[in-house]
Coordinates of C-alpha atoms in Angstrom, one line a residue:
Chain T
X1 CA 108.4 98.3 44.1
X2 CA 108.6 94.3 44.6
X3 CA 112.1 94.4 42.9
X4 CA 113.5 96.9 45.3
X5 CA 112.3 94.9 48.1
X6 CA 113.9 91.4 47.2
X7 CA 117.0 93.3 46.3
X8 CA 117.3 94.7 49.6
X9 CA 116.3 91.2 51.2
X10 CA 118.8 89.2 49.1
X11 CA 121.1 92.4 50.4
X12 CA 120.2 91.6 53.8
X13 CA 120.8 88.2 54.0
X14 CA 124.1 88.1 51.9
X15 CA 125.5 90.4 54.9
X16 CA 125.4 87.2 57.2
X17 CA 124.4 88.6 60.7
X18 CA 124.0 91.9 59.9
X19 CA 121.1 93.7 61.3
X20 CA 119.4 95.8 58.6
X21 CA 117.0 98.2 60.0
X22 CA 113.9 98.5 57.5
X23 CA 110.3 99.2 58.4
X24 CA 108.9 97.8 55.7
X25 CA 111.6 94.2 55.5
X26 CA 110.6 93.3 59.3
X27 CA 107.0 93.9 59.2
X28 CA 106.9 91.4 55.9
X29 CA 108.6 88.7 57.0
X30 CA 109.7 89.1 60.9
X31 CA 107.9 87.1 62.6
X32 CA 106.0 85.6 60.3
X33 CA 103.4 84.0 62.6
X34 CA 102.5 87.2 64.4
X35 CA 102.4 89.6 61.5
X36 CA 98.1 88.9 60.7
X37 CA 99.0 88.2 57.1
X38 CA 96.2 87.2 55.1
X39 CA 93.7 88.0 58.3
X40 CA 96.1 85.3 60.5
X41 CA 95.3 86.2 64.4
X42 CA 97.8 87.6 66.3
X43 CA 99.7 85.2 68.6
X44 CA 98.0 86.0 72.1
X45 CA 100.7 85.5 75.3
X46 CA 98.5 86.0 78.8
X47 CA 100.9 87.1 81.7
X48 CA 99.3 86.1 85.1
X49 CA 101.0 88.2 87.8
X50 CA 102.4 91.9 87.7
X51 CA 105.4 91.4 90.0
X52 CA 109.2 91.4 89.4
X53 CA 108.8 88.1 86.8
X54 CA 105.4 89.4 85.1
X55 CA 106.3 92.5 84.5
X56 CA 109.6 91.8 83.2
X57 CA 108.6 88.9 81.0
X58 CA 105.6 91.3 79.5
X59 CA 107.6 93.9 78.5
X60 CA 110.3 91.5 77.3
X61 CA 107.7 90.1 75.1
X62 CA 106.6 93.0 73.6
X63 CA 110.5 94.2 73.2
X64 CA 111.2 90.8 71.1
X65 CA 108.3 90.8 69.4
X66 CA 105.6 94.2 69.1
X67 CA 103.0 92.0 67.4
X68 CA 102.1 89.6 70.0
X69 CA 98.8 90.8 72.2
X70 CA 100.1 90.6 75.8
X71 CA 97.3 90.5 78.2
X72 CA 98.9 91.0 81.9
X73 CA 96.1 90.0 84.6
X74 CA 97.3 91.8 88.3
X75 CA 94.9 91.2 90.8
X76 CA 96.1 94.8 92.7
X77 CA 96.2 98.4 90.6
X78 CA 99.1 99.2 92.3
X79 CA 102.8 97.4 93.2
X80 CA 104.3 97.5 96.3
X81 CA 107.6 96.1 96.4
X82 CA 109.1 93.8 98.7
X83 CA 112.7 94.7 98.2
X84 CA 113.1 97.8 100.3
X85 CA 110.1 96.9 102.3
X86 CA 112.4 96.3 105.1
X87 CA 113.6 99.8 104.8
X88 CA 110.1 101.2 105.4
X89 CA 110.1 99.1 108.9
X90 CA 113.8 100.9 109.3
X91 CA 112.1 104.3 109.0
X92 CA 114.9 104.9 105.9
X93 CA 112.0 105.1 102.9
X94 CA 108.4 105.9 103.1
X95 CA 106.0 103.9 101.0
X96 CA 104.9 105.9 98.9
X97 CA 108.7 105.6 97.4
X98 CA 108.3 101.9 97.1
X99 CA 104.9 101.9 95.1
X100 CA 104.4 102.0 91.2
X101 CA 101.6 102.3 89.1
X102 CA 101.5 100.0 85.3
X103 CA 100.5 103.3 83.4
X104 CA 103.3 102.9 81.0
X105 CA 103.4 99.2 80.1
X106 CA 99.9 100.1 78.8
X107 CA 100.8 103.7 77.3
X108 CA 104.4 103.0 76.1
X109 CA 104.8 98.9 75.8
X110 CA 100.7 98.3 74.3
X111 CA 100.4 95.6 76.9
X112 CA 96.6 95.0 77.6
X113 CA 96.7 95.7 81.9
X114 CA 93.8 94.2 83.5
X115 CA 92.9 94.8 87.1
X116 CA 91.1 91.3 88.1
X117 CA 91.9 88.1 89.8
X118 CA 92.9 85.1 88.6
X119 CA 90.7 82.5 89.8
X120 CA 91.6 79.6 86.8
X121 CA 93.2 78.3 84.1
X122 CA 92.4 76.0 81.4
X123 CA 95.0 74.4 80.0
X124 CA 93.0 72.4 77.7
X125 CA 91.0 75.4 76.2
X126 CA 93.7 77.8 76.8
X127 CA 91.8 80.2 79.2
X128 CA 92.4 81.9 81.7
X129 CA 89.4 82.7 83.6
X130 CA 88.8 85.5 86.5
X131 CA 86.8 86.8 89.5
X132 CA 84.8 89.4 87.6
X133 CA 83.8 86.1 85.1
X134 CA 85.7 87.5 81.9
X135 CA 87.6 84.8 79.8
X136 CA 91.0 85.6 78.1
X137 CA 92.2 82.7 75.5
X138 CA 95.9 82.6 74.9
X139 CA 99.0 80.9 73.0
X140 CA 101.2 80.9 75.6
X141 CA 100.5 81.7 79.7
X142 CA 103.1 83.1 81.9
X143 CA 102.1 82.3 85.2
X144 CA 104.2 84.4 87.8
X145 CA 101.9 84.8 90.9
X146 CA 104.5 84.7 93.8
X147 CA 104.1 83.0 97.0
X148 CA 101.4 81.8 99.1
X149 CA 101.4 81.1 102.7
X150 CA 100.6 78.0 104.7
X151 CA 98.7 78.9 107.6
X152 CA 98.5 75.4 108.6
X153 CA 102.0 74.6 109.8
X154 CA 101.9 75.6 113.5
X155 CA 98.9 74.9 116.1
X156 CA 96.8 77.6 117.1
X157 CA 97.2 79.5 114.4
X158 CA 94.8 81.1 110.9
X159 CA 95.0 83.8 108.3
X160 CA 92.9 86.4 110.1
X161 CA 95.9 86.5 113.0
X162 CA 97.8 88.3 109.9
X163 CA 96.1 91.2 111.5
X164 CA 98.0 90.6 115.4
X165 CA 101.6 89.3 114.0
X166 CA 101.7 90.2 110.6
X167 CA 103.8 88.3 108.5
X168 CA 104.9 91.6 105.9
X169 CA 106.0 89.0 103.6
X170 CA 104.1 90.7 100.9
X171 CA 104.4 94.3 101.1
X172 CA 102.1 96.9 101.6
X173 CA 99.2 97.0 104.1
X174 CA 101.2 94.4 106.1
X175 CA 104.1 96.6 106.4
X176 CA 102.4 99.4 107.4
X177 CA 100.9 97.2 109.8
X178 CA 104.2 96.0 111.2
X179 CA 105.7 99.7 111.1
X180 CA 102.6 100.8 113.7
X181 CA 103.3 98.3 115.7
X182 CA 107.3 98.8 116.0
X183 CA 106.2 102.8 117.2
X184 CA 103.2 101.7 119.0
X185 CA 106.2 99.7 121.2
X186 CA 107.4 100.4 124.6
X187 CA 111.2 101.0 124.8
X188 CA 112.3 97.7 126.5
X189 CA 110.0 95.5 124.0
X190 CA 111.0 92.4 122.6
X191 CA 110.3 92.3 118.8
X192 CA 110.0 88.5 118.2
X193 CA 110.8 86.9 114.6
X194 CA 109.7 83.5 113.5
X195 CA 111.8 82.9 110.3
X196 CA 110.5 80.2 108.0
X197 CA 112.2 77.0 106.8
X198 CA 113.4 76.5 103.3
X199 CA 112.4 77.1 100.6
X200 CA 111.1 80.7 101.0
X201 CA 110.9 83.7 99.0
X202 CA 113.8 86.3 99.5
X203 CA 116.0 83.9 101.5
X204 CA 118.2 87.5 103.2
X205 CA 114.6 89.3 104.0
X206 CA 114.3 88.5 107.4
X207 CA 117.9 89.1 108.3
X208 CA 117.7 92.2 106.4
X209 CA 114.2 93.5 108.3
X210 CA 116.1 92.2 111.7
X211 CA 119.1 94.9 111.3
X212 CA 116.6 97.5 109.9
X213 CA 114.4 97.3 113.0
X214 CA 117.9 97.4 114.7
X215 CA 118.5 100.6 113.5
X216 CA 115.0 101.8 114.5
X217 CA 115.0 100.8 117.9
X218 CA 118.5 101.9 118.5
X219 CA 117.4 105.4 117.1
X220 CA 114.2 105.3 119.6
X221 CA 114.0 102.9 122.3
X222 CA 117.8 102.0 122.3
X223 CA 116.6 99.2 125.2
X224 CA 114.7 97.3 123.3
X225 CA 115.8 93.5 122.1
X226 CA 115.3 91.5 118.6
X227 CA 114.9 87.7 119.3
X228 CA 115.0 85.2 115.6
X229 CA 113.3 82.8 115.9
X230 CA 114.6 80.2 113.2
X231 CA 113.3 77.4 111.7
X232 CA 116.6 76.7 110.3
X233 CA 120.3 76.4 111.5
X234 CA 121.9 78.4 108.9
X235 CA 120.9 81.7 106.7
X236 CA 121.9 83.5 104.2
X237 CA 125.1 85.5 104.2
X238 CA 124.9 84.9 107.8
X239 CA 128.8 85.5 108.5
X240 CA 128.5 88.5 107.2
X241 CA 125.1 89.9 109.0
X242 CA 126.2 88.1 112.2
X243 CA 129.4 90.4 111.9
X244 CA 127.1 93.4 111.2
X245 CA 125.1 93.3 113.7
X246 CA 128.0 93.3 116.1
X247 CA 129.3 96.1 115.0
X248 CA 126.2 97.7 114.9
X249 CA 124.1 96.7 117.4
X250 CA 126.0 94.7 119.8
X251 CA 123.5 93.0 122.0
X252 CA 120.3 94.0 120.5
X253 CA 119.9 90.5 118.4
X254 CA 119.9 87.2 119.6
X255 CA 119.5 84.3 116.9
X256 CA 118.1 81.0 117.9
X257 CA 119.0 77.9 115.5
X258 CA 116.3 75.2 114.6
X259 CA 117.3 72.7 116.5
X260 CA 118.6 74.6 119.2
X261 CA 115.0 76.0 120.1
X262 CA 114.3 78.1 117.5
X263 CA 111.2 76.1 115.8
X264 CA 108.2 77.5 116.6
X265 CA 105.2 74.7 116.3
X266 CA 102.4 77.1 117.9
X267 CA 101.5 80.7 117.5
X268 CA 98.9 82.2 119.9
X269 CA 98.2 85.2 118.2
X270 CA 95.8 86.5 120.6
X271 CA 98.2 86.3 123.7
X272 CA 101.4 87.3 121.6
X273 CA 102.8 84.1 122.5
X274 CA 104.7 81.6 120.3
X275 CA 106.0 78.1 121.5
X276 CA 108.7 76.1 120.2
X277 CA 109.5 72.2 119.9
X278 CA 110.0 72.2 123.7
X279 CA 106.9 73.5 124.9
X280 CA 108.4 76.6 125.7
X281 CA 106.2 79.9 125.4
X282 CA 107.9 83.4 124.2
X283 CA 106.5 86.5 124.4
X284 CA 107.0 89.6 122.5
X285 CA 105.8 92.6 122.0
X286 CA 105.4 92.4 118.9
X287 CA 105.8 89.4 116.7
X288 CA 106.3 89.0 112.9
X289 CA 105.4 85.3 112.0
X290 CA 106.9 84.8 108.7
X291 CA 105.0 81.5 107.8
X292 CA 105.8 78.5 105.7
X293 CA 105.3 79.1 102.0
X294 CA 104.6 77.5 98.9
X295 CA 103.7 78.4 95.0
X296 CA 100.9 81.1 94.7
X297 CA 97.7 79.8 94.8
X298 CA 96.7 80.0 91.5
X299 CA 99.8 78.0 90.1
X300 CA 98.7 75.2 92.5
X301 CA 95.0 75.4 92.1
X302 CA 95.7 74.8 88.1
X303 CA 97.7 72.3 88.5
X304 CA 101.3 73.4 87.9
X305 CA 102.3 72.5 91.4
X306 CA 104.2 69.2 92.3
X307 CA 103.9 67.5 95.4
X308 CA 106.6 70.0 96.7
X309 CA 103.8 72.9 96.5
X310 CA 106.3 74.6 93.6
X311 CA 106.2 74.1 90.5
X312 CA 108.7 72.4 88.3
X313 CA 109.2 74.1 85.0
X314 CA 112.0 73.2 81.9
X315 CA 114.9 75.1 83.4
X316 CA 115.9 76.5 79.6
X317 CA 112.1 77.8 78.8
X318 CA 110.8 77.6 82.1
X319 CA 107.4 76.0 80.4
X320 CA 105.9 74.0 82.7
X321 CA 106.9 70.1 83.1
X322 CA 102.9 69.2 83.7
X323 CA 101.2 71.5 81.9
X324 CA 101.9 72.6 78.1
X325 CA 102.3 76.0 76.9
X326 CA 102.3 77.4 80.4
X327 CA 105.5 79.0 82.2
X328 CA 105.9 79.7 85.3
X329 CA 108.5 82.3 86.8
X330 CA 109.8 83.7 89.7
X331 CA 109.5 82.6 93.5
X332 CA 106.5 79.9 91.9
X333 CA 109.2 78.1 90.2
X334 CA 111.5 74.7 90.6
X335 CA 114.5 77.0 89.2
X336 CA 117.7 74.7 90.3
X337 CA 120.1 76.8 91.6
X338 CA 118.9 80.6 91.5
X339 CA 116.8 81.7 94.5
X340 CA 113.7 83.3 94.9
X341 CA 114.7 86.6 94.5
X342 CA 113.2 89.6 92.9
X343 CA 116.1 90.0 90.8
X344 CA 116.3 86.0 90.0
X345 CA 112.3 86.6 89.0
X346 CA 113.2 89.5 86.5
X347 CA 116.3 87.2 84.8
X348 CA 113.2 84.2 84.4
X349 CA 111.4 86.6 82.9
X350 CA 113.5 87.7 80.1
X351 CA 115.1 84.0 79.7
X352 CA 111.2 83.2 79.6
X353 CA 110.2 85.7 77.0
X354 CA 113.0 84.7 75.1
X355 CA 111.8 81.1 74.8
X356 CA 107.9 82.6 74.3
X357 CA 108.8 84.6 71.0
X358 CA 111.0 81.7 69.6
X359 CA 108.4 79.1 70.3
X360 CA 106.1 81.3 68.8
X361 CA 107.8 82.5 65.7
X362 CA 109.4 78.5 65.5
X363 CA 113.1 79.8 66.1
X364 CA 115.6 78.5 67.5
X365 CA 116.2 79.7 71.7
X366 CA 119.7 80.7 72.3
X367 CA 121.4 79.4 75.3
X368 CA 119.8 81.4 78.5
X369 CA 121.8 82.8 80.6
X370 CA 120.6 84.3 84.7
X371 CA 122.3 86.1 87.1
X372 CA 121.3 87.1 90.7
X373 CA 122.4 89.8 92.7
X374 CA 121.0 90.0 96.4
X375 CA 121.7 93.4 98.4
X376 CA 121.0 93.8 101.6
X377 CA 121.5 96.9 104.3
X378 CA 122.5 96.1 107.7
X379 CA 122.7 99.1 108.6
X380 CA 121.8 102.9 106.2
X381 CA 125.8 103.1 105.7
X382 CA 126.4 98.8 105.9
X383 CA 125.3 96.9 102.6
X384 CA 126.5 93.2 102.1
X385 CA 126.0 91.3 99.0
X386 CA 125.4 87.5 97.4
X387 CA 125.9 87.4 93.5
X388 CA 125.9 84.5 91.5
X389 CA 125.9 83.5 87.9
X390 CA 124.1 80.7 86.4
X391 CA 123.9 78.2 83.3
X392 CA 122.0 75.3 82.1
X393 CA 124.3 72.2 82.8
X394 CA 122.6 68.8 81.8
X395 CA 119.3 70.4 81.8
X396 CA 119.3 72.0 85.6
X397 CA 120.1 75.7 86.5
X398 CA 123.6 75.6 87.9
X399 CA 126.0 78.3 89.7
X400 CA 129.1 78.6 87.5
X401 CA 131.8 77.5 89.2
X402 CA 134.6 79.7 90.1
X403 CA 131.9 82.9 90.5
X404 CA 129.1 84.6 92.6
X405 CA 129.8 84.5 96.6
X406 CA 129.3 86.9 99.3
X407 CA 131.1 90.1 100.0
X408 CA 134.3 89.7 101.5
X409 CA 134.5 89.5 105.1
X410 CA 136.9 91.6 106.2
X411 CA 136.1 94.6 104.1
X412 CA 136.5 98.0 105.2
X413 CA 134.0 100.9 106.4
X414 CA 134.1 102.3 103.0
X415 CA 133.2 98.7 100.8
X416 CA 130.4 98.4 103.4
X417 CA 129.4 101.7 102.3
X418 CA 129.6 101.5 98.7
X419 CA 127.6 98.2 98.9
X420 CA 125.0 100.3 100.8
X421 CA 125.2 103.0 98.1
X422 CA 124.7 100.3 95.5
X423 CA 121.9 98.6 96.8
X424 CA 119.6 101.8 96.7
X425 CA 121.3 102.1 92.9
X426 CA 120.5 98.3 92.4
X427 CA 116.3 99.1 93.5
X428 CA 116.4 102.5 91.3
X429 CA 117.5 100.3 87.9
X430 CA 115.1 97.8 88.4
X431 CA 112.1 99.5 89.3
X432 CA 113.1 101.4 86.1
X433 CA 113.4 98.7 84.1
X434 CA 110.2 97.0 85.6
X435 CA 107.7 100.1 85.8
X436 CA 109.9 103.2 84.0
Chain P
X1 CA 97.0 93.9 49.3
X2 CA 100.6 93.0 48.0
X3 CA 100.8 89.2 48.4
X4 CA 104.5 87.6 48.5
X5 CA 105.5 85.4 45.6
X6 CA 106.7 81.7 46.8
X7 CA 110.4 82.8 45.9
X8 CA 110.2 85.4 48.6
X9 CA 108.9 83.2 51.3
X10 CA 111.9 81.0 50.4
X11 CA 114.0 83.7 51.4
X12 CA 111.9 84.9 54.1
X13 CA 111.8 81.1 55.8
X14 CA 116.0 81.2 54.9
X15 CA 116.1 84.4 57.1
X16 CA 114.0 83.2 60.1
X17 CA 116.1 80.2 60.5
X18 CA 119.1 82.2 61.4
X19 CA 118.9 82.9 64.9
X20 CA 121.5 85.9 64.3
X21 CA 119.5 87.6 61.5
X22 CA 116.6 89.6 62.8
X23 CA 116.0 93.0 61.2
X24 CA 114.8 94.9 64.3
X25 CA 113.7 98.9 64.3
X26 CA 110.0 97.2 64.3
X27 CA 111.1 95.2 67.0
X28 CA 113.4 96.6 69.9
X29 CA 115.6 93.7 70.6
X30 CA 116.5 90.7 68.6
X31 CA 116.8 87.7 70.7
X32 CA 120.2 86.8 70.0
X33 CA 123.3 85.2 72.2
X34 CA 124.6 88.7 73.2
X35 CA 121.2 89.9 74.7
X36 CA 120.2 86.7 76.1
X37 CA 123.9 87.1 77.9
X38 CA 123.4 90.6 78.8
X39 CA 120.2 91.7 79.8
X40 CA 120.3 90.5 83.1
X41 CA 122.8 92.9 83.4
X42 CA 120.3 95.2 83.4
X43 CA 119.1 94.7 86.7
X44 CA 121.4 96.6 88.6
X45 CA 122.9 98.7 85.2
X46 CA 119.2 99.7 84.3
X47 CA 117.0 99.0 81.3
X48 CA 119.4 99.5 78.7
X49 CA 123.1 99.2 80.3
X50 CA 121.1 102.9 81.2
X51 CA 121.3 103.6 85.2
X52 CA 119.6 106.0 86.8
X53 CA 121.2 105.5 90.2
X54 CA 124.4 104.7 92.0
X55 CA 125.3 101.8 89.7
X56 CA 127.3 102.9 86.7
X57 CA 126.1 103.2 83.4
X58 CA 127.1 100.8 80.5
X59 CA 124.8 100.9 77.8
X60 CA 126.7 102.9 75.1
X61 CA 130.2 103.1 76.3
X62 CA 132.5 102.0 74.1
X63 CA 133.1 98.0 73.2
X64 CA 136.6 97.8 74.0
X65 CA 136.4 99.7 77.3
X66 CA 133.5 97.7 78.2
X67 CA 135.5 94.2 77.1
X68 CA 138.5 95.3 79.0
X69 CA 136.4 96.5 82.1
X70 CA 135.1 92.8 82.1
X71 CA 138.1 91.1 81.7
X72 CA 140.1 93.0 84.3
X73 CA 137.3 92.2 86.8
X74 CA 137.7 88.9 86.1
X75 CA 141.4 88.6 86.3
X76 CA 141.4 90.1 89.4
X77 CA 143.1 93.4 88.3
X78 CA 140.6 96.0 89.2
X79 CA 139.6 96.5 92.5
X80 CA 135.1 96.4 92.4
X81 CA 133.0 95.7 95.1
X82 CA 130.8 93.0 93.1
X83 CA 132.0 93.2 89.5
X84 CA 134.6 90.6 89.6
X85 CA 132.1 87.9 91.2
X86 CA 129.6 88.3 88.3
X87 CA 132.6 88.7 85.7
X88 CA 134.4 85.5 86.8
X89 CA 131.0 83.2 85.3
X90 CA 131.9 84.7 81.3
X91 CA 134.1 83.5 78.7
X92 CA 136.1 85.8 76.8
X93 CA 133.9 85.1 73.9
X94 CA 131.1 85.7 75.8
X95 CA 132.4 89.2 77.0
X96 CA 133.3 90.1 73.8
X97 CA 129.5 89.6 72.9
X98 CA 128.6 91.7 76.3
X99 CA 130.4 94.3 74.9
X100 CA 129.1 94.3 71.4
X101 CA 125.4 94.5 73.2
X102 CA 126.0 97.0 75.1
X103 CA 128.0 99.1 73.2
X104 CA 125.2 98.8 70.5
X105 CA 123.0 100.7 73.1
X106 CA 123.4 104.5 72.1

C-alpha cells in the first residue's frame, strides 16, 4: 500500500506541472498545514462581511483549499444588491429579483454562515468578537464590510433624516423608501440629487439612478425635472451619460458642477430644503442625499483605517498595512487604481483568497491580476460601459496601459443595445458566482 | 493511523514548493498563474467561464478558439462591444494561459 503511493507521487512529480487527480495524493500532502495531521487544528480564515468581496473571497477560499474552516459573519440574513438597485427606482426589476439568500455557501461550499454583527476585532488575540457576545478566533480575517456614511459633513443634518431623503446608497429598505416617494410625487416635482465627492462607492451609481428615474418620470409624470446636485466637477463616463440623456430625455436633467453651485453644505431634511456654498436654498420634492463616505465602521473602529477613513492594505495580498493577518477588500480598501465597484470587490476577493491559502499553506502567491467592468443603463434599451484591467507595478494597483476605457461615443442604436443586454447578462453571472 | 516516513515528506515539501503542481479533485482550483489571470473573467462569463445570461459562455470551449478569440479582440480584428478593451491588457503568453483555464473547464 505505502509502495504504491510513493510510486504514484515520484510519478506525479516527474510529470513537472501536471495535475494528477488522486483522492488519496492531495488529502496526504496538499496542503499540509490544513490537513489535521496528527490532531493539527485546522487553519481557521474569518470573513467579516457577506457582500460582493466577502462572499467571493469565502468561496474562493474554500475552492483553493476545502480544509480551511471559513467562518463568514453578515450582520443581515438576506443580500440586497446595490447594482441594479437603480433599476428598482426605474420600475425595470422588482426587489425581490435583486435579493439572495447564503443557503448554499453553507449547503454546497461548508462555509460556517453566521447571522450577527460585528462589533470588534482583536488583532492581538485574533478574535473577532460580536453583538450577540460570541467569540470567533481565526488565522487570517477578511474584513470586507463596505461603506459607511458621514452624517457630519453638511449643517443641519443626522442619520435619522435617512428616513425624509434617503440616501439608497445601500440597498434595500432605503430603496424602497426612495421608490414610494418617486410615486408618491406630483407630476411637475423636482427630484433633487446631492452626489457625493470622491472617493465613493460605485462612482456611475448616481448617474445611473438619475437616467432610471428619467425613464420613470417620463413614463408617468413626463413634467417632472431631475436637478444633480454635485460635489464634484466631473463624473464618471460622463460624455457618454451626458449624451444619453439627450437623446433620451432632453430637458429632464440638469447637472450642476461643484464649484459652479453644486456643493451642498446644509440639508434641512425636515423642510426638503438643501443649500449650497452660496447660501442658496433648493427645494425638491423629493431629495436623495447621497452623503460623504468612508470605510465601514467596523474596519475603522479596529483600526485598519488611515487618516483618510479607508484603509490601506498590500495591493498584491490586500493584508492590511497596520494590522497583521487582516485583509481588507472591496469599497473598504486603499486599492490604487480599481474603483469601488462591486465587480472590483469580487476580483479582491479572489486576488485575496489567493494570497490567504498560499500564506497559509507557505506557497508562493502568483502574480494577481484584477479586472473591472462597470455597466450602466441609461436608458432599458441604452447601456454604456467603463472596463479596465489592472497589474501590480512597483507595488501599487495600476491600469494597464493601452486597455480599459469607456464605450465609444459615437456608437450606434444597436451597441447601445447590446451593452444594455449585457449588463442584465453581466448582474446574472455574478450573482451566480456570488450566491448560485 | 498510517504515519509518512521522512523520505515522503521530502517529496511531499518538493511538491508544495512548486507553485504549478497542485493535485486538485480534493480541491476545486489550484492557485496557479492561469486562474489567478482568469477568474476575474468570471464576473461577467459566470462562475466557471459558465454564463447563465446574455454574456457568452467560455468555460469549456476549445483552447485555440478561445486564444484566437482573445487575440483578434486585441488586434482589433473582431468587432466586440467590450472584449477588445479588456483583451488589449494580456500578453500572448498570458492568453495562451486564459485559454488553457478555461478550456480545462468541461
Amino acid at each position: 500500500m505505502k509502495k504504491k503511493m510513493n510510486m504514484t507521487r515520484r510519478k506525479f512529480i516527474k510529470a513537472g506541472g501536471a495535475v494528477v487527480s488522486s483522492v488519496s495524493l492531495g488529502s496526504l500532502f496538499w496542503p499540509m498545514t490544513s490537513v489535521g495531521l496528527g490532531g493539527k487544528p485546522k487553519p481557521r480564515v474569518v470573513v467579516v462581511g457577506g457582500g460582493f468581496g466577502g462572499v467571493t473571497c469565502a468561496r474562493f477560499i474554500k475552492k483553493f483549499d476545502a480544509n480551511i474552516d471559513v467562518t463568514l459573519i453578515e450582520r443581515d440574513a438576506q443580500f440586497i444588491t446595490c447594482p441594479f438597485s437603480n433599476l428598482v427606482l426605474g420600475g425595470l426589476r422588482d426587489i425581490n429579483s435583486i435579493t439572495y439568500g447564503y443557503d448554499i455557501l453553507k449547503n454546497k461550499d461548508g462555509i460556517n454562515v453566521v447571522h450577527d454583527e460585528v462589533t470588534g476585532i482583536d488583532a492581538e488575540k485574533r478574535q473577532v468578537k460580536t453583538k450577540s457576545g460570541k467569540a470567533y478566533d481565526y488565522d487570517r480575517a477578511v474584513v470586507s464590510p463596505g461603506i459607511d456614511f458621514l452624517w457630519d459633513r453638511v449643517e443641519g443634518y443626522s442619520e435619522a433624516d435617512v428616513e425624509i431623503t434617503p440616501h439608497a446608497w445601500k440597498a434595500g429598505k432605503q430603496t424602497l423608501l426612495l421608490k414610494s416617494q418617486l410615486d408618491a410625487m406630483e407630476d411637475g416635482g423636482v427630484f433633487v440629487m446631492v452626489a457625493p465627492p470622491n472617493p465613493f462607492r460605485c462612482p456611475p451609481g448616481p448617474y445611473e439612478r438619475a437616467g432610471m428615474v428619467a425613464h420613470y418620470l417620463k413614463t408617468h409624470k413626463p413634467k417632472s425635472k431631475i436637478l444633480i446636485l454635485d460635489a464634484k466637477d466631473n463624473f464618471s463616463k460622463q460624455g457618454l451619460f451626458t449624451k444619453g440623456w439627450e437623446a433620451l430625455y432632453p430637458g429632464m436633467i440638469e447637472w450642476v458642477a461643484g464649484t459652479k453651485g453644486g456643493i451642498v453644505t446644509k440639508v434641512d431634511a425636515k423642510n426638503m430644503t438643501v443649500y449650497n456654498e452660496a447660501g442658496d436654498p433648493i427645494k425638491g420634492a423629493v431629495i436623495n442625499y447621497i452623503p460623504h463616505q468612508a470605510a465601514g465602521m467596523i474596519a475603522r473602529s479596529a483600526g485598519l483605517a488611515d487618516a483618510t477613513g479607508w484603509c490601506p492594505v498590500n495591493q498584491k495580498t490586500f493584508e492590511s498595512s497596520l494590522l497583521k493577518n487582516i485583509h481588507v477588500i472591496g469599497d473598504s480598501s486603499l486599492a490604487g487604481e480599481l474603483p469601488k465597484s462591486g465587480y472590483a470587490a469580487t476580483s479582491e476577493g479572489k486576488m485575496c483568497a489567493a494570497a490567504v491559502v498560499t500564506a497559509i499553506n507557505g506557497m508562493e502567491m502568483p502574480n494577481p491580476s484584477y479586472t473591472n467592468t462597470c455597466y450602466s443603463l441609461v436608458g432599458p434599451d441604452y447601456g454604456i460601459s467603463v472596463a479596465g484591467v489592472y497589474r501590480i507595478e512597483d507595488g501599487k494597483i495600476t491600469a494597464v496601459k493601452g486597455a480599459g476605457g469607456v464605450s465609444p461615443a459615437d456608437a450606434d442604436e444597436s451597441f447601445r443595445r447590446a451593452e444594455a443586454l449585457y449588463a442584465s447578462g453581466w448582474y446574472s453571472s455574478i450573482t451566480q458566482e456570488l450566491f448560485g | 493511523m498510517w504515519v509518512p516516513k521522512p523520505g515522503v515528506w521530502m517529496l511531499a515539501a518538493s511538491a508544495v514548493s512548486c507553485a504549478s503542481l497542485i493535485p486538485s479533485t480534493a480541491f476545486a482550483e489550484p492557485v496557479t498563474q492561469g486562474a489567478m489571470l482568469s477568474i476575474t473573467c468570471n464576473g461577467c462569463h459566470g462562475p466557471d467561464g459558465k454564463s447563465v445570461g446574455a454574456i457568452p459562455s467560455i468555460g469549456g470551449k476549445a483552447a485555440d478558439y478561445i486564444e484566437k478569440a482573445l487575440l483578434d479582440f486585441r488586434d482589433d480584428k473582431r468587432p466586440s462591444t467590450v472584449m477588445q478593451r479588456h483583451a488589449k491588457g494580456y500578453s500572448d503568453a498570458e492568453i495562451k494561459l486564459m485559454a488553457e483555464y478555461f478550456a480545462a473547464k468541461k
